[in-house]
């Protein structure tokens, strides 16, 4: 049933760091350089082994870590542990009053370029079996961009600009501004917000606000 599945997921989440630590995989440095001359990161080396030899991901990580440059130092590990503790504390704080805090989650906002916050939630849920609501809290801690409160403070000028968007105005000879937005949504998989801001770069895409 759902309760037993959630309990199983929670156990997996708790045990995963221990499993990684037992193999030293917690010391894997994704963005460190495996090859300085070729500027290949350790993460890229893992992907190359997976792609070329169909090597399982963890096996590829262990192989790549034979290069000392792909292993984090004890100082890095201590720093990461402190960061993880702060992250867990923030997550616990959010989950403690989730009925209210979940209203601050911005699903269509960008977690990072090319990925929305809700896409990040889906990834965490499917990849690490983290329950959806907890994954939302994790995503909010990872990036302030995934909260409405941050968006309102950091992007107030953009919100004002979005309010001037004119769907029926002409973006070009053969397109309305709304059609331009729909094209960007289809062609570049941008969010609606980002597509509108892109379209608004043309003065004809905005309307006067009294």
Coordinates of C-alpha atoms in Angstrom, one line a residue:
X1 CA 0.0 0.0 0.0
X2 CA 1.0 3.7 -0.1
X3 CA 2.1 3.9 3.5
X4 CA 4.4 0.9 3.2
X5 CA 5.8 2.3 0.0
X6 CA 6.5 5.7 1.6
X7 CA 8.2 4.0 4.5
X8 CA 10.3 2.0 2.1
X9 CA 11.3 5.2 0.3
X10 CA 12.2 6.9 3.5
X11 CA 14.4 4.0 4.5
X12 CA 16.1 4.2 1.1
X13 CA 16.7 7.9 1.5
X14 CA 18.2 7.4 5.0
X15 CA 20.4 4.5 3.9
X16 CA 21.7 6.0 0.6
X17 CA 24.4 8.3 2.2
X18 CA 25.7 5.3 4.2
X19 CA 25.9 3.2 1.1
X20 CA 27.7 6.0 -0.8
X21 CA 30.1 6.5 2.2
X22 CA 30.9 2.8 2.4
X23 CA 32.2 3.0 -1.2
X24 CA 33.7 6.5 -0.8
X25 CA 31.3 7.7 -3.4
X26 CA 30.4 10.6 -1.1
X27 CA 33.8 11.9 -1.9
X28 CA 33.2 12.0 -5.6
X29 CA 33.9 15.5 -7.0
X30 CA 31.6 16.1 -10.0
X31 CA 33.1 19.4 -11.2
X32 CA 36.8 18.6 -10.5
X33 CA 39.0 18.0 -13.5
X34 CA 39.7 14.4 -14.5
X35 CA 42.0 15.7 -17.3
X36 CA 43.4 19.2 -17.1
X37 CA 44.9 19.1 -20.6
X38 CA 41.6 18.1 -22.1
X39 CA 39.5 20.0 -19.6
X40 CA 37.3 16.9 -18.9
X41 CA 35.4 17.0 -15.6
X42 CA 35.0 13.9 -13.4
X43 CA 31.3 13.9 -14.1
X44 CA 32.0 14.0 -17.9
X45 CA 34.4 11.1 -17.5
X46 CA 31.6 9.1 -15.8
X47 CA 29.2 9.8 -18.6
X48 CA 31.8 8.9 -21.2
X49 CA 32.3 5.5 -19.5
X50 CA 28.5 4.9 -19.3
X51 CA 28.0 5.9 -22.9
X52 CA 31.0 4.1 -24.4
X53 CA 31.2 0.9 -22.4
X54 CA 27.7 0.8 -20.9
X55 CA 29.4 0.9 -17.4
X56 CA 26.9 1.2 -14.5
X57 CA 27.0 4.7 -13.0
X58 CA 28.4 3.8 -9.6
X59 CA 31.1 1.5 -11.1
X60 CA 32.1 4.4 -13.5
X61 CA 32.3 6.8 -10.5
X62 CA 34.6 4.3 -8.6
X63 CA 36.8 3.9 -11.7
X64 CA 37.0 7.7 -12.2
X65 CA 37.9 8.3 -8.5
X66 CA 41.2 6.4 -9.1
X67 CA 42.4 9.8 -10.1
X68 CA 43.0 11.7 -6.9
X69 CA 41.8 14.9 -8.5
X70 CA 38.3 13.4 -8.5
X71 CA 38.2 12.9 -4.8
X72 CA 37.1 15.5 -2.4
X73 CA 39.5 16.4 0.5
X74 CA 38.6 16.0 4.1
X75 CA 38.2 19.8 4.4
X76 CA 35.7 19.7 1.5
X77 CA 33.8 16.9 3.1
X78 CA 33.5 18.8 6.4
X79 CA 32.3 21.9 4.5
X80 CA 29.7 19.8 2.7
X81 CA 28.6 18.2 5.9
X82 CA 27.9 21.6 7.4
X83 CA 26.0 22.6 4.3
X84 CA 23.9 19.5 4.4
X85 CA 23.1 20.0 8.1
X86 CA 21.9 23.6 7.3
X87 CA 19.9 22.3 4.4
X88 CA 18.2 19.6 6.5
X89 CA 17.4 22.1 9.2
X90 CA 15.8 24.4 6.6
X91 CA 13.8 21.5 5.1
X92 CA 12.6 20.4 8.6
X93 CA 11.5 24.0 9.3
X94 CA 9.6 24.2 6.0
X95 CA 8.0 20.7 6.5
X96 CA 7.1 21.7 10.1
X97 CA 4.5 24.1 8.7
X98 CA 4.1 22.7 5.2
X99 CA 0.4 23.5 4.9
X100 CA 1.3 27.2 4.9
X101 CA 4.9 27.0 3.4
X102 CA 3.9 25.0 0.3
X103 CA 1.9 28.0 -0.9
X104 CA 5.3 29.7 -1.5
X105 CA 6.5 27.0 -4.0
X106 CA 6.8 28.3 -7.5
X107 CA 6.5 25.3 -9.9
X108 CA 7.0 27.2 -13.2
X109 CA 10.0 29.2 -12.0
X110 CA 13.5 28.1 -13.1
X111 CA 15.5 26.0 -10.7
X112 CA 18.4 26.5 -13.1
X113 CA 18.6 27.3 -16.7
X114 CA 16.7 24.7 -18.7
X115 CA 14.9 23.1 -15.7
X116 CA 11.8 24.4 -13.9
X117 CA 11.2 23.9 -10.2
X118 CA 8.5 21.4 -10.8
X119 CA 10.8 19.4 -13.2
X120 CA 13.4 19.3 -10.4
X121 CA 10.7 18.0 -8.0
X122 CA 9.8 15.2 -10.5
X123 CA 13.5 14.4 -10.9
X124 CA 14.1 14.0 -7.2
X125 CA 10.9 11.9 -6.9
X126 CA 11.7 9.6 -9.7
X127 CA 15.5 9.4 -9.3
X128 CA 15.8 9.3 -5.5
X129 CA 12.2 8.3 -4.6
X130 CA 11.8 11.4 -2.4
X131 CA 8.0 12.0 -1.8
X132 CA 6.7 14.9 -3.9
X133 CA 5.9 17.3 -1.0
X134 CA 9.3 16.8 0.6
X135 CA 11.0 17.1 -2.8
X136 CA 9.3 20.5 -3.1
X137 CA 10.7 21.6 0.2
X138 CA 14.2 20.3 -0.9
X139 CA 13.9 22.3 -4.2
X140 CA 12.9 25.5 -2.3
X141 CA 16.0 25.1 -0.1
X142 CA 18.3 24.4 -3.0
X143 CA 17.2 27.5 -4.9
X144 CA 15.4 30.7 -3.7
X145 CA 14.2 31.0 -7.3
X146 CA 11.6 28.3 -6.5
X147 CA 9.8 30.5 -4.0
X148 CA 7.2 33.2 -4.8
X149 CA 8.5 35.3 -1.9
X150 CA 11.9 35.5 -3.5
X151 CA 10.5 36.1 -7.0
X152 CA 8.5 39.1 -5.7
X153 CA 11.5 40.7 -4.1
X154 CA 14.1 39.9 -6.7
X155 CA 12.1 40.3 -9.8
X156 CA 9.6 43.1 -9.0
X157 CA 10.7 45.1 -12.0
X158 CA 10.1 42.0 -14.2
X159 CA 6.7 41.5 -12.7
X160 CA 5.8 45.1 -13.5
X161 CA 7.0 44.5 -17.1
X162 CA 4.9 41.4 -17.4
X163 CA 1.9 43.3 -16.4
X164 CA 2.3 45.4 -19.6
X165 CA 2.3 42.3 -21.9
X166 CA -0.2 42.7 -24.8
X167 CA -1.3 39.4 -26.3
X168 CA -3.1 40.8 -29.3
X169 CA -0.4 43.4 -30.2
X170 CA 1.8 42.8 -33.2
X171 CA 5.2 41.3 -32.5
X172 CA 6.0 41.2 -36.2
X173 CA 4.4 41.4 -39.6
X174 CA 2.8 38.0 -39.3
X175 CA 2.7 37.3 -35.5
X176 CA 0.9 38.6 -32.5
X177 CA 2.7 38.8 -29.3
X178 CA 0.8 35.8 -27.9
X179 CA 1.7 33.8 -31.0
X180 CA 5.4 34.7 -30.5
X181 CA 5.1 33.4 -26.9
X182 CA 3.5 30.2 -28.1
X183 CA 6.3 29.7 -30.6
X184 CA 9.0 30.2 -27.9
X185 CA 7.1 27.7 -25.6
X186 CA 7.1 25.1 -28.4
X187 CA 10.5 25.7 -29.9
X188 CA 12.7 26.3 -26.8
X189 CA 10.5 24.7 -24.1
X190 CA 10.8 28.0 -22.2
X191 CA 8.4 28.8 -19.3
X192 CA 5.5 31.0 -20.2
X193 CA 7.0 33.7 -18.0
X194 CA 10.4 33.6 -19.7
X195 CA 8.7 33.6 -23.1
X196 CA 6.7 36.7 -22.3
X197 CA 9.7 38.5 -21.1
X198 CA 11.5 37.5 -24.3
X199 CA 8.6 38.8 -26.4
X200 CA 8.5 42.1 -24.4
X201 CA 12.0 43.0 -25.6
X202 CA 10.1 44.4 -28.6
X203 CA 8.4 47.7 -27.6
X204 CA 5.3 46.8 -29.6
X205 CA 4.7 43.9 -27.2
X206 CA 3.7 46.1 -24.3
X207 CA 0.7 48.2 -23.6
X208 CA 0.4 51.4 -21.6
X209 CA -0.8 51.1 -18.1
X210 CA -2.8 53.9 -16.7

